[in-house]
mmCIF file of C-alpha atoms in Angstrom:
data_model
loop_
_atom_site.group_PDB
_atom_site.id
_atom_site.type_symbol
_atom_site.label_atom_id
_atom_site.label_comp_id
_atom_site.label_asym_id
_atom_site.label_seq_id
_atom_site.Cartn_x
_atom_site.Cartn_y
_atom_site.Cartn_z
ATOM 1 C CA MET K 1 23.488 -15.933 -18.327
ATOM 2 C CA ASP K 2 24.106 -13.236 -16.316
ATOM 3 C CA GLY K 3 21.439 -11.017 -14.754
ATOM 4 C CA TYR K 4 18.770 -13.280 -16.669
ATOM 5 C CA ARG K 5 15.331 -13.929 -15.148
ATOM 6 C CA SER K 6 12.852 -16.105 -15.801
ATOM 7 C CA GLY K 7 9.494 -16.669 -14.182
ATOM 8 C CA PHE K 8 5.407 -16.790 -13.847
ATOM 9 C CA ALA K 9 2.793 -13.893 -14.427
ATOM 10 C CA CYS K 10 -0.618 -13.736 -14.311
ATOM 11 C CA PHE K 11 -3.379 -11.345 -15.949
ATOM 12 C CA VAL K 12 -6.427 -11.480 -13.587
ATOM 13 C CA GLY K 13 -9.455 -9.470 -13.940
ATOM 14 C CA ARG K 14 -13.490 -9.247 -14.137
ATOM 15 C CA PRO K 15 -14.593 -11.527 -17.289
ATOM 16 C CA ASN K 16 -13.882 -9.307 -20.824
ATOM 17 C CA ALA K 17 -10.979 -7.078 -19.619
ATOM 18 C CA GLY K 18 -8.860 -7.532 -21.906
ATOM 19 C CA LYS K 19 -6.452 -10.065 -20.442
ATOM 20 C CA SER K 20 -6.461 -12.523 -23.520
ATOM 21 C CA THR K 21 -5.681 -9.506 -26.170
ATOM 22 C CA LEU K 22 -2.793 -8.305 -23.924
ATOM 23 C CA THR K 23 -1.203 -11.964 -23.501
ATOM 24 C CA ASN K 24 -1.253 -11.972 -27.456
ATOM 25 C CA ALA K 25 0.269 -9.025 -27.690
ATOM 26 C CA LEU K 26 3.270 -9.627 -25.625
ATOM 27 C CA VAL K 27 3.648 -13.143 -27.127
ATOM 28 C CA GLY K 28 3.287 -11.626 -30.588
ATOM 29 C CA THR K 29 1.104 -14.510 -31.809
ATOM 30 C CA LYS K 30 -2.481 -16.122 -30.746
ATOM 31 C CA VAL K 31 -2.369 -18.638 -28.091
ATOM 32 C CA ALA K 32 -5.228 -17.303 -25.982
ATOM 33 C CA ILE K 33 -8.785 -17.037 -27.956
ATOM 34 C CA THR K 34 -10.649 -13.731 -27.314
ATOM 35 C CA SER K 35 -13.880 -12.737 -27.592
ATOM 36 C CA SER K 36 -16.510 -9.894 -26.381
ATOM 37 C CA LYS K 37 -18.375 -12.522 -24.718
ATOM 38 C CA PRO K 38 -17.546 -12.570 -20.866
ATOM 39 C CA GLN K 39 -16.136 -15.898 -19.303
ATOM 40 C CA THR K 40 -14.610 -16.525 -22.670
ATOM 41 C CA THR K 41 -11.462 -18.243 -21.240
ATOM 42 C CA ARG K 42 -11.859 -21.545 -19.525
ATOM 43 C CA HIS K 43 -8.029 -22.924 -19.139
ATOM 44 C CA THR K 44 -5.002 -21.416 -17.833
ATOM 45 C CA ILE K 45 -2.843 -20.985 -21.354
ATOM 46 C CA ARG K 46 0.659 -20.419 -21.148
ATOM 47 C CA GLY K 47 2.188 -17.868 -23.127
ATOM 48 C CA ILE K 48 5.855 -17.573 -23.456
ATOM 49 C CA VAL K 49 7.655 -14.548 -24.338
ATOM 50 C CA HIS K 50 11.525 -14.526 -24.959
ATOM 51 C CA ARG K 51 14.153 -11.954 -24.274
ATOM 52 C CA GLU K 52 17.671 -11.858 -24.565
ATOM 53 C CA ASP K 53 17.781 -11.015 -21.037
ATOM 54 C CA GLY K 54 14.964 -13.388 -19.807
ATOM 55 C CA GLN K 55 11.896 -15.403 -19.966
ATOM 56 C CA LEU K 56 8.665 -14.209 -19.183
ATOM 57 C CA ILE K 57 6.075 -17.020 -18.524
ATOM 58 C CA LEU K 58 2.203 -15.633 -19.247
ATOM 59 C CA ILE K 59 -0.619 -17.395 -17.221
ATOM 60 C CA ASP K 60 -4.161 -16.602 -18.611
ATOM 61 C CA THR K 61 -6.621 -17.056 -16.418
ATOM 62 C CA PRO K 62 -10.535 -17.113 -16.654
ATOM 63 C CA GLY K 63 -11.711 -13.869 -15.171
ATOM 64 C CA LEU K 64 -12.634 -14.107 -11.626
ATOM 65 C CA HIS K 65 -16.651 -13.741 -10.728
ATOM 66 C CA ARG K 66 -19.430 -14.885 -8.316
ATOM 67 C CA PRO K 67 -19.995 -18.211 -9.270
ATOM 68 C CA ARG K 68 -23.396 -20.176 -10.132
ATOM 69 C CA THR K 69 -22.180 -23.643 -11.352
ATOM 70 C CA LEU K 70 -20.003 -25.993 -10.553
ATOM 71 C CA LEU K 71 -18.041 -24.736 -13.378
ATOM 72 C CA GLY K 72 -18.071 -21.171 -11.922
ATOM 73 C CA GLN K 73 -16.734 -22.675 -9.348
ATOM 74 C CA ARG K 74 -13.960 -24.527 -10.760
ATOM 75 C CA LEU K 75 -12.564 -21.911 -12.576
ATOM 76 C CA ASN K 76 -12.318 -19.897 -9.725
ATOM 77 C CA ASP K 77 -10.341 -22.325 -7.855
ATOM 78 C CA LEU K 78 -8.136 -22.596 -11.071
ATOM 79 C CA VAL K 79 -7.762 -18.444 -10.407
ATOM 80 C CA HIS K 80 -6.954 -18.720 -7.124
ATOM 81 C CA GLU K 81 -4.751 -21.527 -7.824
ATOM 82 C CA THR K 82 -2.540 -19.772 -10.282
ATOM 83 C CA TRP K 83 -2.176 -17.189 -7.808
ATOM 84 C CA SER K 84 -0.411 -18.858 -5.222
ATOM 85 C CA GLU K 85 2.393 -20.132 -7.869
ATOM 86 C CA VAL K 86 3.141 -16.976 -10.122
ATOM 87 C CA ASP K 87 5.843 -14.306 -9.516
ATOM 88 C CA VAL K 88 4.008 -11.355 -10.054
ATOM 89 C CA VAL K 89 0.067 -10.688 -10.509
ATOM 90 C CA GLY K 90 -1.142 -8.197 -13.191
ATOM 91 C CA PHE K 91 -5.109 -6.906 -12.506
ATOM 92 C CA CYS K 92 -6.307 -5.779 -15.597
ATOM 93 C CA VAL K 93 -8.976 -2.960 -15.274
ATOM 94 C CA PRO K 94 -10.455 -1.390 -18.536
ATOM 95 C CA ALA K 95 -9.994 1.852 -19.577
ATOM 96 C CA ASP K 96 -13.261 2.544 -20.953
ATOM 97 C CA GLN K 97 -15.765 1.125 -17.364
ATOM 98 C CA LYS K 98 -15.517 2.476 -13.968
ATOM 99 C CA VAL K 99 -13.945 0.882 -11.375
ATOM 100 C CA GLY K 100 -17.202 -0.890 -9.734
ATOM 101 C CA PRO K 101 -17.904 -3.618 -6.581
ATOM 102 C CA GLY K 102 -16.377 -6.879 -9.849
ATOM 103 C CA ASP K 103 -13.108 -4.720 -9.157
ATOM 104 C CA LYS K 104 -13.153 -4.186 -5.277
ATOM 105 C CA PHE K 105 -14.044 -7.654 -5.358
ATOM 106 C CA ILE K 106 -10.547 -9.006 -6.993
ATOM 107 C CA ALA K 107 -8.536 -6.238 -5.076
ATOM 108 C CA ALA K 108 -9.893 -7.610 -1.504
ATOM 109 C CA GLU K 109 -8.751 -10.955 -3.162
ATOM 110 C CA LEU K 110 -5.513 -9.706 -3.959
ATOM 111 C CA GLN K 111 -4.463 -7.842 -0.803
ATOM 112 C CA LYS K 112 -4.263 -11.771 0.834
ATOM 113 C CA ILE K 113 -1.558 -12.286 -1.701
ATOM 114 C CA ALA K 114 0.025 -8.688 -1.974
ATOM 115 C CA LYS K 115 2.513 -8.684 0.596
ATOM 116 C CA LYS K 116 4.869 -11.833 -0.729
ATOM 117 C CA THR K 117 3.613 -11.670 -5.053
ATOM 118 C CA PRO K 118 4.082 -7.927 -6.015
ATOM 119 C CA VAL K 119 0.491 -6.723 -8.140
ATOM 120 C CA ILE K 120 0.866 -4.429 -10.965
ATOM 121 C CA GLY K 121 -2.428 -2.336 -12.297
ATOM 122 C CA ILE K 122 -2.766 -2.322 -15.887
ATOM 123 C CA ILE K 123 -5.449 0.015 -16.946
ATOM 124 C CA THR K 124 -6.175 -1.736 -20.547
ATOM 125 C CA LYS K 125 -8.046 -0.389 -23.570
ATOM 126 C CA THR K 126 -6.510 2.948 -23.882
ATOM 127 C CA ASP K 127 -7.463 3.238 -27.266
ATOM 128 C CA LEU K 128 -11.233 3.335 -26.362
ATOM 129 C CA VAL K 129 -10.805 6.809 -24.201
ATOM 130 C CA PRO K 130 -9.535 9.910 -24.318
ATOM 131 C CA GLN K 131 -6.235 10.843 -22.569
ATOM 132 C CA GLN K 132 -8.444 12.333 -19.562
ATOM 133 C CA GLN K 133 -10.552 9.226 -18.975
ATOM 134 C CA VAL K 134 -7.398 7.119 -18.734
ATOM 135 C CA ALA K 135 -5.898 9.424 -15.736
ATOM 136 C CA GLU K 136 -9.436 9.504 -13.992
ATOM 137 C CA GLN K 137 -9.397 5.634 -14.124
ATOM 138 C CA LEU K 138 -5.503 6.041 -12.855
ATOM 139 C CA LEU K 139 -6.797 7.473 -9.526
ATOM 140 C CA ALA K 140 -10.017 5.607 -9.408
ATOM 141 C CA LEU K 141 -7.335 2.336 -9.146
ATOM 142 C CA GLN K 142 -5.095 3.518 -6.558
ATOM 143 C CA ASN K 143 -7.855 3.992 -4.415
ATOM 144 C CA ILE K 144 -8.478 0.114 -4.315
ATOM 145 C CA MET K 145 -5.905 -0.705 -3.313
ATOM 146 C CA GLU K 146 -1.690 -0.754 -3.445
ATOM 147 C CA PHE K 147 -0.087 -1.635 -6.043
ATOM 148 C CA ALA K 148 3.764 -1.953 -6.851
ATOM 149 C CA GLU K 149 3.346 -0.032 -10.367
ATOM 150 C CA ILE K 150 0.193 0.944 -12.364
ATOM 151 C CA VAL K 151 0.150 1.294 -16.240
ATOM 152 C CA PRO K 152 -2.352 2.031 -18.657
ATOM 153 C CA VAL K 153 -1.362 -0.302 -21.851
ATOM 154 C CA SER K 154 -3.700 -0.696 -25.303
ATOM 155 C CA ALA K 155 -2.972 -4.291 -27.075
ATOM 156 C CA VAL K 156 -4.490 -3.006 -29.830
ATOM 157 C CA ASP K 157 -2.159 -0.235 -30.816
ATOM 158 C CA GLY K 158 0.669 -1.592 -28.787
ATOM 159 C CA TYR K 159 0.623 1.394 -26.212
ATOM 160 C CA GLN K 160 2.826 0.945 -23.499
ATOM 161 C CA VAL K 161 3.317 -3.407 -24.086
ATOM 162 C CA ASP K 162 6.942 -3.130 -23.955
ATOM 163 C CA THR K 163 7.221 -1.291 -20.663
ATOM 164 C CA LEU K 164 4.334 -3.034 -19.145
ATOM 165 C CA GLU K 165 7.189 -6.109 -20.394
ATOM 166 C CA GLU K 166 9.700 -4.410 -18.604
ATOM 167 C CA LEU K 167 7.965 -4.063 -15.497
ATOM 168 C CA LEU K 168 6.284 -8.056 -15.086
ATOM 169 C CA LEU K 169 10.208 -9.043 -15.999
ATOM 170 C CA ASP K 170 11.842 -7.087 -13.342
ATOM 171 C CA ARG K 171 9.761 -8.682 -10.940
ATOM 172 C CA LEU K 172 10.952 -12.583 -11.672
ATOM 173 C CA PRO K 173 14.169 -14.345 -10.242
ATOM 174 C CA GLU K 174 17.409 -14.870 -11.380
ATOM 175 C CA GLY K 175 17.126 -18.045 -13.424
ATOM 176 C CA PRO K 176 17.680 -19.812 -16.197
ATOM 177 C CA PRO K 177 14.990 -20.195 -19.162
ATOM 178 C CA LEU K 178 12.356 -22.500 -18.110
ATOM 179 C CA TYR K 179 11.191 -23.188 -22.075
ATOM 180 C CA PRO K 180 13.005 -23.877 -24.956
ATOM 181 C CA ASP K 181 13.938 -20.659 -27.392
ATOM 182 C CA GLY K 182 10.999 -20.802 -29.893
ATOM 183 C CA ASP K 183 8.066 -22.532 -27.822
ATOM 184 C CA LEU K 184 5.052 -20.168 -27.429
ATOM 185 C CA THR K 185 3.281 -21.745 -25.248
ATOM 186 C CA ASP K 186 2.776 -25.354 -23.707
ATOM 187 C CA GLU K 187 -0.974 -25.899 -24.460
ATOM 188 C CA PRO K 188 -1.611 -29.037 -26.439
ATOM 189 C CA GLU K 189 -2.384 -28.386 -30.041
ATOM 190 C CA MET K 190 -5.918 -30.315 -29.771
ATOM 191 C CA THR K 191 -6.745 -27.996 -26.560
ATOM 192 C CA LEU K 192 -5.563 -24.722 -29.265
ATOM 193 C CA ILE K 193 -7.698 -26.651 -31.831
ATOM 194 C CA ALA K 194 -10.549 -27.019 -29.357
ATOM 195 C CA GLU K 195 -10.386 -23.253 -28.490
ATOM 196 C CA LEU K 196 -10.211 -21.678 -31.548
ATOM 197 C CA ILE K 197 -13.173 -23.627 -32.701
ATOM 198 C CA ARG K 198 -14.999 -22.663 -29.608
ATOM 199 C CA GLU K 199 -14.362 -18.622 -29.943
ATOM 200 C CA ALA K 200 -15.690 -18.872 -33.975
ATOM 201 C CA ALA K 201 -18.935 -20.279 -32.597
ATOM 202 C CA LEU K 202 -19.308 -17.407 -29.830
ATOM 203 C CA GLU K 203 -18.920 -14.694 -32.657
ATOM 204 C CA GLY K 204 -22.484 -13.267 -32.994
ATOM 205 C CA VAL K 205 -24.470 -15.368 -30.863
ATOM 206 C CA HIS K 206 -26.905 -14.920 -28.072
ATOM 207 C CA ASP K 207 -25.898 -13.910 -24.467
ATOM 208 C CA GLU K 208 -26.718 -16.896 -22.806
ATOM 209 C CA LEU K 209 -24.588 -19.273 -24.861
ATOM 210 C CA PRO K 210 -20.846 -18.546 -24.125
ATOM 211 C CA HIS K 211 -21.337 -20.554 -20.779
ATOM 212 C CA SER K 212 -22.928 -23.279 -22.333
ATOM 213 C CA ILE K 213 -20.543 -23.981 -25.760
ATOM 214 C CA ALA K 214 -17.744 -26.686 -24.984
ATOM 215 C CA VAL K 215 -15.169 -28.339 -27.377
ATOM 216 C CA LEU K 216 -13.880 -31.530 -27.626
ATOM 217 C CA VAL K 217 -11.402 -32.628 -30.372
ATOM 218 C CA GLU K 218 -11.906 -36.106 -30.884
ATOM 219 C CA GLU K 219 -9.487 -36.941 -33.457
ATOM 220 C CA MET K 220 -6.715 -35.461 -35.144
ATOM 221 C CA ALA K 221 -4.662 -37.679 -37.651
ATOM 222 C CA PRO K 222 -2.793 -36.853 -41.294
ATOM 223 C CA ARG K 223 -5.008 -38.266 -43.449
ATOM 224 C CA GLU K 224 -3.833 -41.469 -44.781
ATOM 225 C CA GLY K 225 -1.564 -41.707 -48.107
ATOM 226 C CA ARG K 226 -1.364 -37.780 -47.564
ATOM 227 C CA ASP K 227 1.593 -35.783 -45.903
ATOM 228 C CA ASP K 228 -0.056 -32.416 -46.670
ATOM 229 C CA LEU K 229 -4.088 -33.032 -44.896
ATOM 230 C CA ILE K 230 -4.852 -33.302 -41.679
ATOM 231 C CA ASP K 231 -8.311 -34.701 -40.489
ATOM 232 C CA VAL K 232 -10.008 -33.085 -37.562
ATOM 233 C CA HIS K 233 -13.223 -34.173 -36.260
ATOM 234 C CA ALA K 234 -14.029 -31.971 -33.064
ATOM 235 C CA ASN K 235 -18.182 -31.989 -31.429
ATOM 236 C CA LEU K 236 -19.575 -29.162 -30.338
ATOM 237 C CA TYR K 237 -21.610 -29.886 -27.047
ATOM 238 C CA VAL K 238 -24.432 -27.475 -25.784
ATOM 239 C CA GLU K 239 -26.989 -27.991 -23.068
ATOM 240 C CA ARG K 240 -30.118 -27.665 -24.940
ATOM 241 C CA THR K 241 -31.786 -28.151 -27.937
ATOM 242 C CA SER K 242 -32.393 -24.895 -28.165
ATOM 243 C CA GLN K 243 -28.914 -23.878 -28.335
ATOM 244 C CA LYS K 244 -28.001 -26.254 -31.170
ATOM 245 C CA ALA K 245 -30.792 -24.713 -33.497
ATOM 246 C CA ILE K 246 -28.631 -21.386 -32.485
ATOM 247 C CA ILE K 247 -25.310 -22.792 -33.616
ATOM 248 C CA LEU K 248 -26.642 -24.713 -36.510
ATOM 249 C CA GLY K 249 -28.426 -21.654 -37.896
ATOM 250 C CA HIS K 250 -30.856 -21.509 -41.007
ATOM 251 C CA ARG K 251 -30.203 -24.826 -43.052
ATOM 252 C CA GLY K 252 -26.657 -24.917 -41.199
ATOM 253 C CA GLU K 253 -25.188 -21.726 -42.038
ATOM 254 C CA ARG K 254 -24.052 -20.463 -39.006
ATOM 255 C CA LEU K 255 -22.018 -24.123 -38.486
ATOM 256 C CA LYS K 256 -20.542 -23.823 -41.379
ATOM 257 C CA GLN K 257 -19.446 -20.062 -41.005
ATOM 258 C CA VAL K 258 -17.855 -21.812 -37.540
ATOM 259 C CA GLY K 259 -16.147 -24.166 -39.816
ATOM 260 C CA ILE K 260 -14.816 -22.152 -42.401
ATOM 261 C CA THR K 261 -13.248 -19.364 -39.479
ATOM 262 C CA SER K 262 -11.868 -21.515 -37.362
ATOM 263 C CA ARG K 263 -10.252 -23.796 -39.982
ATOM 264 C CA LYS K 264 -8.610 -20.970 -41.314
ATOM 265 C CA GLN K 265 -6.975 -20.210 -37.869
ATOM 266 C CA ILE K 266 -6.442 -23.728 -37.252
ATOM 267 C CA GLU K 267 -4.467 -24.275 -40.732
ATOM 268 C CA ALA K 268 -2.024 -21.255 -39.571
ATOM 269 C CA LEU K 269 -1.736 -23.001 -36.301
ATOM 270 C CA LEU K 270 -0.635 -26.609 -37.974
ATOM 271 C CA GLY K 271 1.038 -25.257 -40.788
ATOM 272 C CA SER K 272 -1.201 -27.649 -42.928
ATOM 273 C CA LYS K 273 -3.850 -27.889 -45.034
ATOM 274 C CA VAL K 274 -7.144 -29.058 -42.767
ATOM 275 C CA PHE K 275 -10.076 -31.329 -43.170
ATOM 276 C CA LEU K 276 -12.308 -30.278 -40.104
ATOM 277 C CA ASP K 277 -15.405 -32.459 -39.155
ATOM 278 C CA LEU K 278 -17.792 -30.262 -37.096
ATOM 279 C CA HIS K 279 -21.069 -32.004 -35.072
ATOM 280 C CA ILE K 280 -23.392 -30.193 -32.518
ATOM 281 C CA LYS K 281 -23.924 -32.592 -29.370
ATOM 282 C CA ILE K 282 -26.528 -32.021 -26.538
ATOM 283 C CA ALA K 283 -24.656 -32.645 -23.130
ATOM 284 C CA LYS K 284 -27.815 -31.604 -21.123
ATOM 285 C CA ASP K 285 -26.776 -29.358 -18.160
ATOM 286 C CA TRP K 286 -23.395 -30.375 -18.343
ATOM 287 C CA GLN K 287 -22.123 -27.265 -16.068
ATOM 288 C CA ARG K 288 -23.797 -28.736 -13.377
ATOM 289 C CA ASP K 289 -22.894 -32.190 -13.490
ATOM 290 C CA PRO K 290 -19.466 -33.656 -11.854
ATOM 291 C CA LYS K 291 -19.124 -36.150 -14.619
ATOM 292 C CA GLN K 292 -19.538 -34.306 -17.692
ATOM 293 C CA LEU K 293 -17.008 -31.587 -16.586
ATOM 294 C CA ARG K 294 -14.137 -34.179 -16.335
ATOM 295 C CA ARG K 295 -15.137 -36.040 -19.743
ATOM 296 C CA LEU K 296 -15.123 -32.009 -20.827
ATOM 297 C CA GLY K 297 -12.007 -31.277 -19.815
ATOM 298 C CA PHE K 298 -12.758 -29.374 -16.901
#
């Protein structure tokens, strides 16, 4: 194990900067949900990259933002807590959006830890823009803080993902592996299933909904007398009756589609046939209620 490195890295950035997609690309499988809706990630999901010379544990944090609810504040606290515990931080800025006040706000926060924790600037989504725009983004990023390295990547076509992996691994301490070979995440299965259902529910809904949807898997067990079928019972929580109607769709069509989409992903995750029982419940203003936030896992 001479020269073997192991440790923790996390990706930070504005909401929807490509952090979850990058985590999945490095791990080589889906461990973090992705969506075009901002603020999709709500848990720090660890993805584990195994190599002969090291083990890189990736923590995918929610996007840092100026909070408007108690949930928002808790998500931000989660981000700051994660920064204080990792060996290296990757600051993600998408190539197709100008460096703005949100990025500068995060850079100012990162300056506070940069002396003891190296920060790598990552330009994501380079497949969406011409090379000239990537070069301009490199210059813009250099102007907001001093980075240990800056690297442009595309998780979609794999451009420089290996290079980023090397840069992160080089900054980990020497030490033995922290997780058994073959483990890809330490998230409980029920949490991953809830996230897959929420991802399916977020597709194609109105802008006000992403923050308002929470999913709780109430029960999961093999069907009695069958070893090839798992029953999963889950509730989708929204804050208002009008939101319930949106998720349900005309004659229940949207909810049915959520079930079909998420069931395929859950079956791939569990390696078994799944019977998925979904219900929508209203938990009024749960984002602002400490008791309800605790019950829903925040």
